[in-house]
Amino acid sequence: MVDMCVDLGPVRLATPLATASGTFGYGTEYMGAVDYSCLGAVTVKGIRLDAWPGNPMPRHAEVPGGMVNAIGLQGPGVGMFLNHYAPLYETAFEQTGIKPPAMIVNIWGGTVEEYAEVAHIVAGSGFSFIKAIECNVSCPNVKSGGHTFGHDPMILNRLVSTVRKDLEMPLIVKLAPNVPDITPYVKACEDGGADAISLINTIPAMVIDIERRKPAIANKTGGLSGRAIHPAAVKLVYDAHRASKLPILAMGGIYEAKDAIEFMLAGASAVALGSAIFSNPGVVREVYDGITEYCSRHGFTAVRELTGALEIDA
Amino acid sequence: MLDEKSKVIEHADRGEGYRLLALYSPQIASAAMPGQFVHVKVPALEASALRRPFSIFDADAETGTVRLLYKRVGRGTAALNAVKPGEELFMEGPLGKGFPLECTGVPLMAGGGYGVAPLYFLAKKIMALKGGVPPSPELFVGGRTKADILARNDFAALGVPVAVATNDGSDGDKGFVTVPLDRRIAALKAENEPFTLYACGPDGMLKAVADRALESGTDGWISMDRHMICGVGACYACIQKTTSGNARCCIDGPVFAAKELVW
C-alpha cells in the first residue's frame, strides 16, 4: 500500500491529483464519468465579484497535441457561486458515499482590491470542503483578468500581500508560463505570503483559419493546453522548485502517470489534470493507478517522497 | 451520464458522405431521450484528440442499440469513418437537454441534412407516447441536393409523411425547407389547427423555423449544433446567446425554446 496523502503547504490532500481550473466546471459536471475517489482536490472555474459573460464564439480550436481556448472566464460571480454551485457540490456527494475532494476556489478580478474582496468572501463562506483559494494572475484571455498582475513582480507582490492580509484560508497563486525567468515571480509570491504556487497556466497561442484568412477563435488569440505544453511546464516547475521552498501544484499536459510523476520529481507536491479529462475522463483513475504502481516498483512507501526526488549528476 | 465502452454493430453507407453507425451501448440506450447526444472518442484519432458530439438518431433500450447518423465533414468524422464492426469505442452519454415530448397540435419537424438525426428518435418517441392517436408528426427535410435528403425510408416506415426541398430542385420543392413548411403552416392556420415546431440543422434554417414559431405564437424547439470540448457543461466552450445570458449548448441545450434564443 502506497500512502497517497500529500501536503500542499497547509492544505492536506487525500491524493496528489487535482483538476485544473476552467476544465472541471464547478466540480460536479463529471460525476458518473470521473472516479472522484482518486482526486485529492478539484479546482473550480475562475470566480470574480460579479457575473462575467466571457468571450464571443468560437472559443476554441483543436491543434496537434492539444487545443487553444479563449473562453474568457465566463462565470456567475462569487455570490451565485456560493449560493448555488458550492451547495450543489456538497449535496452531489451525499448519495455517492465518496468523501468530496477538497475544493480549491480559483478567483480573479479587475483590481487588487477585487481579488482581496472575493478571496475574503470565499474564505468566510463556511463551506468545510473549501480548503484553499487559487489566485489567477495569468489568464491570457481577459485583458484586465490577471495577466497584468502576473507579469510584473512588484505588482504581483502587492496583489499577493493584499489578498493574504487577514485571509484565514491557504492561498495559492497561479503563475504565467510566458516569462523569461520564473524566479522573481515565485519570490514575489513567497514574500507576499502565498502558501503555494500553481503552474503553469496556458501558453499564449494563435490559430488561423487559412481558408477564411481569419483567426480561428473570436478572441483572436487564446491559451494552448494539452500534451504539447507538458515539457515546458516541467521545466518551469523545476525552476520554481529551485527558486524557493514554496509548495507547487503543477499542471500542464498530464495524460498519463509518467507526466504526473515527472512533475513531482521536478518538485511538485501535487498535480492537476485538465485537457486530458475532456478526451478521457478515465484518465484520473489511470494516472492514480500508474502512480501507485510506480511508487511500489521504486520502493516509495509514500507518494510525497517523489517531490523533488530528481537526481542531477554534478 | 456515463462513459460507456460501446461495440460497433454496423457501420452502413447512407449515400454520399453519410454513414449510419450502430453501437451496442445498453446503458446509454436505456437512458437516452430524443434530442440528447453522445460524446464519442474516435479511436483512429490521437489519444489526446477531443471527443466529437453526435445526435442520437435512434436508441433502443430492448436491444441496447444506439444509432448515429453523421456526415463526414472534418478530421473527426473522417477518422470515425474508418471504424469497423466489432471495434469498441468510448462514448459519454446520454448528454444534454433534449426535446420535450409533450406537444400541442401537429408536431411539425424541420431537418436540414444530417439534422434529421434527432428528429427520427423524436418522431418515434412522440408516436409511441400518443399510442397511434393522431395527429402524427410530419417531417420537412431540406438539403442542397437530392443526396442530402436522409433517412426518408426510416421516417416512412414509422408512418411519418416526408416533404422535401432541395436548393437545386433535384428533389421536392426547389428552395429551402421553409417552402413546404410554410405551405403546411398556412394550411393548418386556415383550419385553426394548432401545431408545434421542432428543428435541427444549419443555423440559417434554425432561425427561420424559430421565427415562424414566434410569429405563430406556437412552441418551437430548436436543436443547436456547436463544436464542443467537454460535452458535460464544464468548459463553457459551446455557448449560445439566450434571453437569460450565455447558455451552454451541451447541458443547457442542445435543444432550446425558440423564444429563448438570441441570434
Coordinates of C-alpha atoms in Angstrom, one line a residue:
Chain A
M1 CA 0.0 0.0 0.0
V2 CA 1.3 3.4 -1.0
D3 CA 0.4 6.3 1.2
M4 CA -1.2 8.7 -1.4
C5 CA -1.7 11.6 1.0
V6 CA 0.2 14.8 0.3
D7 CA 0.5 18.2 1.8
L8 CA 0.3 21.2 -0.4
G9 CA 1.7 23.6 2.2
P10 CA -1.0 23.8 4.9
V11 CA -3.5 22.0 2.6
R12 CA -3.7 18.3 3.2
L13 CA -4.9 16.3 0.2
A14 CA -6.0 12.7 0.2
T15 CA -4.3 12.1 -3.1
P16 CA -1.8 14.2 -5.2
L17 CA -4.3 14.6 -8.0
A18 CA -6.4 17.7 -8.6
T19 CA -8.2 19.2 -11.5
A20 CA -7.1 22.4 -13.3
S21 CA -9.3 25.5 -13.1
G22 CA -11.5 26.0 -16.1
T23 CA -11.5 22.4 -17.2
F24 CA -13.8 21.0 -14.5
G25 CA -16.7 23.4 -14.2
Y26 CA -17.8 23.8 -10.6
G27 CA -16.9 20.3 -9.6
T28 CA -20.0 18.1 -10.2
E29 CA -20.2 18.1 -14.0
Y30 CA -18.1 14.9 -14.4
M31 CA -19.9 12.8 -11.8
G32 CA -20.5 9.4 -13.3
A33 CA -17.5 9.5 -15.7
V34 CA -14.6 10.6 -13.4
D35 CA -13.6 8.5 -10.4
Y36 CA -13.7 11.1 -7.7
S37 CA -12.2 8.8 -5.1
C38 CA -8.8 9.3 -6.9
L39 CA -9.0 13.1 -6.6
G40 CA -7.4 15.0 -3.7
A41 CA -8.9 18.3 -4.9
V42 CA -11.0 19.9 -7.6
T43 CA -10.3 23.4 -8.6
V44 CA -13.3 25.3 -9.8
K45 CA -13.6 27.8 -12.7
G46 CA -12.4 31.3 -12.0
I47 CA -14.8 33.4 -9.9
R48 CA -14.8 37.2 -9.6
L49 CA -17.1 39.6 -7.7
D50 CA -19.8 39.8 -10.4
A51 CA -21.0 37.6 -13.2
W52 CA -18.9 37.8 -16.3
P53 CA -20.1 36.8 -19.8
G54 CA -16.8 35.6 -21.2
N55 CA -15.7 35.9 -24.9
P56 CA -17.7 35.6 -28.1
M57 CA -17.8 32.3 -30.0
P58 CA -15.9 30.4 -31.3
R59 CA -13.9 29.9 -28.1
H60 CA -11.6 27.1 -29.0
A61 CA -9.7 25.3 -31.7
E62 CA -8.2 21.9 -31.7
V63 CA -4.5 21.6 -32.6
P64 CA -2.0 18.8 -32.8
G65 CA -1.1 17.8 -29.2
G66 CA -3.8 19.9 -27.6
M67 CA -6.1 22.8 -28.0
V68 CA -6.2 26.6 -27.9
N69 CA -9.0 28.2 -25.9
A70 CA -10.2 31.7 -25.1
I71 CA -13.3 31.0 -23.0
G72 CA -12.7 34.4 -21.3
L73 CA -13.5 33.4 -17.7
Q74 CA -17.3 33.2 -18.1
G75 CA -18.7 32.9 -14.6
P76 CA -21.5 33.5 -12.2
G77 CA -19.9 35.9 -9.7
V78 CA -19.0 34.9 -6.2
G79 CA -22.5 35.4 -4.7
M80 CA -24.1 33.0 -7.1
F81 CA -21.2 30.6 -6.8
L82 CA -21.6 30.4 -3.0
N83 CA -25.4 30.3 -3.1
H84 CA -25.8 27.8 -5.9
Y85 CA -22.7 25.9 -7.0
A86 CA -21.0 25.3 -3.7
P87 CA -24.2 23.8 -2.1
L88 CA -24.6 21.7 -5.2
Y89 CA -21.1 20.3 -4.7
E90 CA -21.9 19.4 -1.1
T91 CA -25.2 17.6 -1.9
A92 CA -23.9 15.9 -5.0
F93 CA -21.7 13.7 -2.9
E94 CA -24.3 12.8 -0.3
Q95 CA -25.7 9.9 -2.4
T96 CA -22.3 8.6 -3.6
G97 CA -20.7 7.6 -0.3
I98 CA -17.5 9.3 -1.6
K99 CA -15.9 11.9 0.5
P100 CA -15.9 15.2 -1.5
P101 CA -12.4 16.1 -2.7
A102 CA -11.1 19.4 -1.2
M103 CA -12.3 22.3 -3.3
I104 CA -9.9 25.0 -4.4
V105 CA -11.7 28.1 -5.5
N106 CA -9.9 29.9 -8.3
I107 CA -10.5 33.7 -8.2
W108 CA -9.7 36.7 -10.3
G109 CA -10.6 40.4 -10.5
G110 CA -10.1 43.6 -12.3
T111 CA -8.3 45.3 -9.4
V112 CA -6.1 44.2 -6.5
E113 CA -9.0 45.2 -4.2
E114 CA -11.4 43.0 -6.1
Y115 CA -9.1 40.0 -5.7
A116 CA -8.9 40.6 -2.0
E117 CA -12.7 41.1 -1.6
V118 CA -13.5 37.9 -3.5
A119 CA -10.9 35.9 -1.5
H120 CA -12.3 37.1 1.8
I121 CA -15.9 36.4 0.8
V122 CA -14.9 32.8 -0.2
A123 CA -12.8 32.3 2.9
G124 CA -15.7 33.5 5.1
S125 CA -18.3 31.4 3.4
G126 CA -18.1 28.5 5.9
F127 CA -18.1 25.6 3.5
S128 CA -15.9 23.0 5.1
F129 CA -14.8 21.4 1.8
I130 CA -13.3 24.7 0.5
K131 CA -9.7 24.3 1.5
A132 CA -7.8 26.9 -0.5
I133 CA -8.0 29.9 -2.8
E134 CA -6.1 29.9 -6.0
C135 CA -5.4 33.4 -7.3
N136 CA -5.4 33.5 -11.1
V137 CA -2.8 36.2 -12.1
S138 CA -2.1 34.7 -15.5
C139 CA -5.2 34.2 -17.7
P140 CA -4.1 35.1 -21.3
N141 CA -7.7 35.7 -22.5
V142 CA -9.1 38.6 -20.5
K143 CA -7.4 42.0 -20.8
S144 CA -7.9 43.0 -17.2
G145 CA -8.1 39.5 -15.9
G146 CA -4.9 38.9 -14.1
H147 CA -2.3 39.0 -16.9
T148 CA -1.3 42.5 -16.0
F149 CA -0.9 41.4 -12.3
G150 CA 1.1 38.3 -13.2
H151 CA 3.7 40.0 -15.4
D152 CA 5.3 42.4 -13.0
P153 CA 6.9 41.0 -9.8
M154 CA 6.3 44.3 -7.9
I155 CA 2.5 44.4 -8.8
L156 CA 2.3 40.6 -8.1
N157 CA 3.9 41.0 -4.7
R158 CA 1.4 43.8 -3.9
L159 CA -1.5 41.7 -5.0
V160 CA -0.4 38.6 -3.1
S161 CA 0.2 40.6 0.1
T162 CA -3.1 42.5 -0.2
V163 CA -5.1 39.3 -0.7
R164 CA -3.1 37.5 2.1
K165 CA -3.8 40.2 4.7
D166 CA -6.2 38.8 7.3
L167 CA -7.2 35.9 5.0
E168 CA -8.0 32.8 7.0
M169 CA -7.5 30.3 4.2
P170 CA -4.5 29.0 2.4
L171 CA -3.6 31.0 -0.7
I172 CA -2.2 29.5 -3.9
V173 CA -1.1 31.8 -6.7
K174 CA -1.3 30.6 -10.3
L175 CA 1.6 31.8 -12.4
A176 CA 2.0 32.5 -16.1
P177 CA 4.5 30.4 -18.1
N178 CA 5.5 33.1 -20.6
V179 CA 8.2 34.9 -18.6
P180 CA 11.9 34.9 -19.2
D181 CA 12.6 33.7 -15.7
I182 CA 10.0 32.4 -13.2
T183 CA 12.3 33.1 -10.2
P184 CA 11.3 36.7 -9.4
Y185 CA 7.6 35.8 -9.7
V186 CA 8.0 32.9 -7.3
K187 CA 9.9 35.1 -4.9
A188 CA 7.2 37.8 -5.2
C189 CA 4.6 35.2 -4.2
E190 CA 6.8 33.9 -1.3
D191 CA 7.5 37.4 0.0
G192 CA 3.8 38.3 -0.3
G193 CA 2.8 35.4 1.9
A194 CA 1.5 32.9 -0.5
D195 CA 1.2 29.3 0.8
A196 CA 1.8 27.7 -2.5
I197 CA 2.1 28.4 -6.2
S198 CA 0.4 26.6 -9.1
L199 CA 1.9 26.5 -12.6
I200 CA 1.5 26.6 -15.5
N201 CA -1.4 28.5 -16.9
T202 CA -2.0 28.0 -20.7
I203 CA 0.6 29.4 -23.1
P204 CA -0.5 32.3 -25.3
A205 CA -1.2 31.0 -28.7
M206 CA -3.0 31.6 -32.0
V207 CA -4.7 29.5 -34.7
I208 CA -5.5 30.9 -38.1
D209 CA -8.2 29.5 -40.4
I210 CA -6.3 29.9 -43.7
E211 CA -9.4 29.4 -45.9
R212 CA -11.2 32.3 -44.3
R213 CA -8.0 34.2 -43.6
K214 CA -9.3 34.9 -40.1
P215 CA -8.3 33.9 -36.5
A216 CA -10.0 30.6 -35.7
I217 CA -11.0 31.9 -32.3
A218 CA -13.2 35.1 -31.9
N219 CA -10.8 36.5 -29.3
K220 CA -8.1 36.2 -32.0
T221 CA -5.6 34.7 -29.5
G222 CA -6.0 32.1 -26.8
G223 CA -4.1 29.8 -24.5
L224 CA -2.5 26.5 -25.5
S225 CA -3.1 23.5 -23.3
G226 CA -2.7 19.7 -23.6
R227 CA 0.0 17.3 -24.3
A228 CA 2.2 19.8 -26.3
I229 CA 2.9 22.0 -23.3
H230 CA 4.0 19.4 -20.8
P231 CA 7.8 19.6 -21.2
A232 CA 7.7 23.4 -21.0
A233 CA 5.7 23.0 -17.8
V234 CA 8.1 20.5 -16.3
K235 CA 11.0 22.9 -16.9
L236 CA 9.1 25.8 -15.1
V237 CA 8.2 23.6 -12.2
Y238 CA 11.9 22.6 -11.9
D239 CA 12.9 26.2 -12.0
A240 CA 10.3 27.3 -9.4
H241 CA 11.3 24.4 -7.1
R242 CA 14.9 25.5 -7.2
A243 CA 14.0 29.2 -6.6
S244 CA 12.0 28.7 -3.4
K245 CA 10.6 26.3 -0.8
L246 CA 7.0 27.2 -1.8
P247 CA 5.0 24.0 -2.4
I248 CA 4.0 23.6 -6.0
L249 CA 0.7 22.4 -7.6
A250 CA 1.8 21.5 -11.2
M251 CA -0.3 21.3 -14.2
G252 CA 0.1 21.2 -18.0
G253 CA -0.4 18.3 -20.3
I254 CA -0.8 15.3 -17.9
Y255 CA -2.2 12.5 -20.0
E256 CA -0.6 9.5 -18.2
A257 CA 1.0 8.7 -14.8
K258 CA 4.5 9.3 -16.3
D259 CA 3.6 13.0 -16.8
A260 CA 2.4 13.4 -13.2
I261 CA 5.5 11.7 -11.8
E262 CA 7.8 13.9 -13.9
F263 CA 6.1 17.0 -12.2
M264 CA 6.6 15.5 -8.8
L265 CA 10.2 14.6 -9.4
A266 CA 10.8 18.1 -10.6
G267 CA 9.4 19.5 -7.3
A268 CA 5.6 19.5 -7.4
S269 CA 3.8 18.4 -4.2
A270 CA 0.6 17.8 -6.1
V271 CA -0.5 17.9 -9.8
A272 CA -3.6 18.8 -11.7
L273 CA -5.2 17.3 -14.7
G274 CA -7.0 19.4 -17.3
S275 CA -7.5 18.9 -21.0
A276 CA -6.8 15.1 -20.8
I277 CA -10.2 14.7 -18.9
F278 CA -12.0 16.1 -22.0
S279 CA -10.9 13.3 -24.2
N280 CA -10.8 10.6 -21.5
P281 CA -12.5 11.0 -18.1
G282 CA -11.0 7.7 -17.1
V283 CA -7.5 9.3 -17.1
V284 CA -7.9 10.3 -13.5
R285 CA -8.1 6.6 -12.4
E286 CA -5.4 5.6 -14.9
V287 CA -2.9 8.3 -13.5
Y288 CA -3.7 7.4 -9.9
D289 CA -3.1 3.7 -10.5
G290 CA 0.0 4.4 -12.5
I291 CA 1.5 6.5 -9.7
T292 CA 0.9 3.8 -7.1
E293 CA 2.4 1.2 -9.4
Y294 CA 5.5 3.4 -9.9
C295 CA 5.9 4.0 -6.2
S296 CA 5.6 0.3 -5.4
R297 CA 8.1 -0.6 -8.2
H298 CA 10.6 2.0 -7.0
G299 CA 10.2 1.4 -3.3
F300 CA 8.5 4.6 -2.3
T301 CA 6.1 3.9 0.5
A302 CA 4.5 7.4 0.3
V303 CA 3.8 9.4 -2.8
R304 CA 5.1 12.6 -1.2
E305 CA 8.6 11.1 -1.3
L306 CA 8.6 11.8 -5.0
T307 CA 8.5 15.5 -4.6
G308 CA 11.9 16.9 -5.7
A309 CA 13.4 13.4 -5.9
L310 CA 15.0 14.2 -9.2
E311 CA 18.7 13.2 -9.3
I312 CA 21.0 15.6 -11.0
D313 CA 24.6 14.4 -11.7
A314 CA 27.1 17.0 -10.5
Chain B
M1 CA -24.1 10.4 -17.6
L2 CA -21.5 7.8 -18.0
D3 CA -18.6 6.9 -20.2
E4 CA -19.7 3.6 -21.8
K5 CA -17.5 1.3 -23.8
S6 CA -19.6 0.6 -26.9
K7 CA -19.2 -2.0 -29.5
V8 CA -19.8 -1.2 -33.2
I9 CA -22.5 -3.4 -34.6
E10 CA -22.9 -1.9 -38.0
H11 CA -21.5 1.0 -40.0
A12 CA -23.6 1.5 -43.1
D13 CA -23.3 3.9 -46.0
R14 CA -26.2 6.3 -46.4
G15 CA -25.3 7.9 -49.6
E16 CA -22.6 10.4 -50.4
G17 CA -20.6 11.2 -47.3
Y18 CA -23.2 10.0 -44.9
R19 CA -22.9 7.0 -42.5
L20 CA -25.2 5.3 -40.0
L21 CA -23.2 3.9 -37.1
A22 CA -24.9 1.4 -34.8
L23 CA -23.4 0.6 -31.4
Y24 CA -24.1 -1.8 -28.6
S25 CA -24.3 0.6 -25.7
P26 CA -27.1 -0.7 -23.4
Q27 CA -26.8 1.8 -20.5
I28 CA -26.9 4.8 -22.8
A29 CA -29.6 3.2 -25.0
S30 CA -31.9 2.7 -22.0
A31 CA -31.4 6.3 -20.7
A32 CA -31.4 8.3 -23.9
M33 CA -34.1 10.7 -24.8
P34 CA -34.7 12.4 -28.2
G35 CA -32.5 15.5 -28.8
Q36 CA -29.8 14.2 -26.5
F37 CA -26.3 13.4 -27.8
V38 CA -23.3 11.3 -27.2
H39 CA -19.7 12.4 -27.0
V40 CA -17.6 10.0 -28.9
K41 CA -13.9 9.2 -28.5
V42 CA -12.9 8.5 -32.1
P43 CA -10.4 5.5 -32.0
A44 CA -8.3 6.5 -35.0
L45 CA -7.5 10.0 -33.7
E46 CA -4.5 10.6 -31.4
A47 CA -5.3 9.8 -27.8
S48 CA -5.3 13.5 -26.8
A49 CA -7.9 14.5 -29.5
L50 CA -11.1 16.0 -28.3
R51 CA -14.3 13.9 -28.4
R52 CA -16.9 14.5 -31.1
P53 CA -20.6 15.1 -30.3
F54 CA -23.3 13.3 -32.3
S55 CA -27.1 13.5 -32.0
I56 CA -28.8 10.2 -31.2
F57 CA -30.6 9.1 -34.3
D58 CA -32.2 6.2 -32.5
A59 CA -31.9 4.4 -29.2
D60 CA -33.5 1.0 -28.4
A61 CA -33.5 0.0 -24.8
E62 CA -34.5 -3.6 -25.6
T63 CA -31.6 -4.3 -27.9
G64 CA -29.2 -1.9 -26.2
T65 CA -28.5 -0.2 -29.5
V66 CA -27.7 3.4 -30.1
R67 CA -27.6 4.6 -33.7
L68 CA -25.8 7.7 -35.0
L69 CA -26.4 9.3 -38.4
Y70 CA -23.5 11.5 -39.4
K71 CA -21.8 13.3 -42.3
R72 CA -18.1 13.3 -43.0
V73 CA -17.3 16.9 -42.6
G74 CA -13.9 17.2 -40.8
R75 CA -11.0 15.4 -39.3
G76 CA -13.0 13.7 -36.6
T77 CA -15.8 12.3 -38.8
A78 CA -13.2 11.3 -41.4
A79 CA -11.4 9.2 -38.7
L80 CA -14.7 7.8 -37.4
N81 CA -15.5 6.7 -41.0
A82 CA -12.8 4.0 -40.6
V83 CA -14.4 2.3 -37.6
K84 CA -15.4 -1.3 -38.3
P85 CA -18.0 -3.6 -36.8
G86 CA -16.5 -5.4 -33.8
E87 CA -14.4 -2.4 -32.8
E88 CA -15.0 -0.8 -29.4
L89 CA -15.1 2.9 -28.6
F90 CA -15.9 5.0 -25.6
M91 CA -18.8 7.4 -25.6
E92 CA -20.2 9.6 -22.9
G93 CA -23.9 9.9 -22.8
P94 CA -26.7 10.5 -22.9
L95 CA -25.9 14.2 -22.7
G96 CA -27.8 17.4 -22.8
K97 CA -31.4 18.6 -22.6
G98 CA -33.5 17.1 -25.4
F99 CA -36.8 17.8 -27.0
P100 CA -40.0 18.0 -24.8
L101 CA -42.2 15.1 -25.9
E102 CA -45.5 16.8 -24.8
C103 CA -46.7 18.9 -27.6
T104 CA -49.8 20.8 -28.7
G105 CA -51.4 20.0 -32.1
V106 CA -49.5 18.7 -35.1
P107 CA -45.8 18.1 -34.5
L108 CA -44.0 19.7 -37.5
M109 CA -40.4 18.7 -37.7
A110 CA -37.9 20.5 -39.9
G111 CA -34.5 19.0 -40.6
G112 CA -31.6 20.1 -42.7
G113 CA -29.1 17.4 -44.0
Y114 CA -27.9 15.3 -41.1
G115 CA -30.1 17.5 -38.8
V116 CA -32.8 14.9 -39.4
A117 CA -30.9 12.6 -37.0
P118 CA -32.5 13.6 -33.7
L119 CA -35.9 14.1 -35.4
Y120 CA -36.2 10.4 -36.2
F121 CA -35.8 9.4 -32.5
L122 CA -38.2 12.3 -31.6
A123 CA -40.9 11.2 -34.1
K124 CA -40.6 7.6 -32.9
K125 CA -41.0 8.6 -29.2
I126 CA -43.8 11.0 -29.8
M127 CA -45.7 8.4 -31.8
A128 CA -45.2 5.8 -29.0
L129 CA -46.4 8.3 -26.4
K130 CA -49.5 9.1 -28.4
G131 CA -50.2 5.4 -28.9
G132 CA -51.3 5.9 -32.5
V133 CA -53.7 8.7 -31.7
P134 CA -53.4 11.5 -34.3
P135 CA -52.1 14.0 -35.2
S136 CA -48.9 12.2 -36.2
P137 CA -45.6 14.0 -36.7
E138 CA -44.7 15.3 -40.1
L139 CA -41.2 15.8 -41.4
F140 CA -39.9 18.6 -43.6
V141 CA -36.4 18.0 -44.8
G142 CA -34.1 20.2 -46.8
G143 CA -30.7 19.8 -48.4
R144 CA -28.5 21.3 -51.1
T145 CA -29.3 18.4 -53.4
K146 CA -31.1 15.0 -53.5
A147 CA -28.1 13.2 -51.9
D148 CA -28.6 15.3 -48.7
I149 CA -32.1 14.0 -48.1
L150 CA -31.5 11.3 -45.5
A151 CA -33.4 8.6 -43.7
R152 CA -36.6 9.1 -45.8
N153 CA -37.3 5.4 -45.7
D154 CA -36.9 5.3 -41.9
F155 CA -39.5 8.0 -41.4
A156 CA -41.8 6.4 -44.0
A157 CA -41.6 3.1 -42.1
L158 CA -42.7 5.0 -39.0
G159 CA -45.6 6.3 -41.0
V160 CA -44.3 9.9 -40.9
P161 CA -45.1 11.9 -44.1
V162 CA -42.0 13.5 -45.6
A163 CA -41.9 16.7 -47.5
V164 CA -38.7 17.5 -49.3
A165 CA -37.0 20.7 -50.5
T166 CA -33.6 21.0 -52.2
N167 CA -31.6 24.1 -53.2
D168 CA -31.1 22.8 -56.7
G169 CA -34.6 21.4 -57.1
S170 CA -33.3 17.9 -57.7
D171 CA -35.9 16.6 -55.2
G172 CA -39.1 18.1 -54.0
D173 CA -39.6 21.8 -53.8
K174 CA -36.8 24.0 -55.1
G175 CA -35.5 26.2 -52.3
F176 CA -35.3 25.9 -48.6
V177 CA -37.2 23.6 -46.3
T178 CA -39.4 26.6 -45.4
V179 CA -41.1 26.3 -48.8
P180 CA -43.1 23.2 -47.9
L181 CA -43.1 24.1 -44.2
D182 CA -44.8 27.4 -44.8
R183 CA -47.3 25.8 -47.1
R184 CA -48.2 23.4 -44.3
I185 CA -48.3 26.1 -41.6
A186 CA -50.6 28.2 -43.8
A187 CA -53.0 25.2 -44.3
L188 CA -53.1 24.4 -40.6
K189 CA -53.7 28.1 -39.7
A190 CA -56.6 28.2 -42.2
E191 CA -58.2 25.3 -40.4
N192 CA -57.3 26.8 -36.9
E193 CA -55.3 23.7 -36.2
P194 CA -52.6 24.1 -33.5
F195 CA -49.0 22.9 -34.2
T196 CA -45.6 22.6 -32.5
L197 CA -42.3 23.2 -34.4
Y198 CA -39.1 21.2 -34.0
A199 CA -35.9 21.9 -35.9
C200 CA -32.3 20.7 -36.2
G201 CA -30.0 21.7 -39.0
P202 CA -27.8 24.7 -40.1
D203 CA -28.2 28.0 -38.2
G204 CA -30.0 29.8 -41.0
M205 CA -32.7 27.1 -41.1
L206 CA -33.0 27.1 -37.4
K207 CA -33.5 30.8 -37.2
A208 CA -36.1 30.6 -40.0
V209 CA -38.0 28.0 -38.0
A210 CA -37.6 29.8 -34.7
D211 CA -39.0 33.0 -36.4
R212 CA -42.1 31.1 -37.6
A213 CA -42.7 29.7 -34.1
L214 CA -42.6 33.3 -32.7
E215 CA -44.7 34.7 -35.5
S216 CA -47.3 32.0 -35.0
G217 CA -47.3 32.2 -31.2
T218 CA -46.6 28.5 -31.1
D219 CA -44.0 26.4 -29.3
G220 CA -40.7 25.9 -31.2
W221 CA -37.9 23.6 -30.1
I222 CA -34.6 24.3 -31.7
S223 CA -31.6 22.0 -31.5
M224 CA -28.2 23.8 -31.9
D225 CA -25.2 22.2 -33.5
R226 CA -21.9 23.6 -32.0
H227 CA -18.3 22.4 -31.7
M228 CA -17.8 21.2 -28.1
I229 CA -14.9 20.5 -25.8
C230 CA -16.2 18.7 -22.7
G231 CA -19.8 17.9 -23.6
V232 CA -20.8 18.0 -19.9
G233 CA -21.1 21.6 -19.0
A234 CA -17.6 22.0 -17.5
C235 CA -15.7 24.1 -20.0
Y236 CA -18.1 26.8 -21.4
A237 CA -16.9 26.5 -25.0
C238 CA -20.2 25.8 -26.8
I239 CA -22.1 28.9 -26.0
Q240 CA -25.4 30.1 -27.3
K241 CA -26.8 33.5 -26.5
T242 CA -30.2 33.3 -24.9
T243 CA -32.5 35.7 -23.2
S244 CA -31.0 34.6 -19.9
G245 CA -27.4 35.1 -21.0
N246 CA -24.7 32.8 -22.4
A247 CA -26.0 29.2 -22.2
R248 CA -24.0 26.1 -22.8
C249 CA -25.3 24.0 -25.8
C250 CA -24.0 20.8 -24.2
I251 CA -26.0 21.0 -21.0
D252 CA -28.5 23.9 -21.1
G253 CA -29.2 22.7 -24.7
P254 CA -28.7 21.5 -27.3
V255 CA -32.5 22.0 -27.5
F256 CA -33.7 25.5 -26.7
A257 CA -37.1 27.0 -26.8
A258 CA -37.3 29.3 -29.9
K259 CA -38.3 32.2 -27.6
E260 CA -35.1 31.9 -25.5
L261 CA -32.7 32.1 -28.4
V262 CA -30.9 35.3 -29.2
W263 CA -29.4 35.2 -32.8

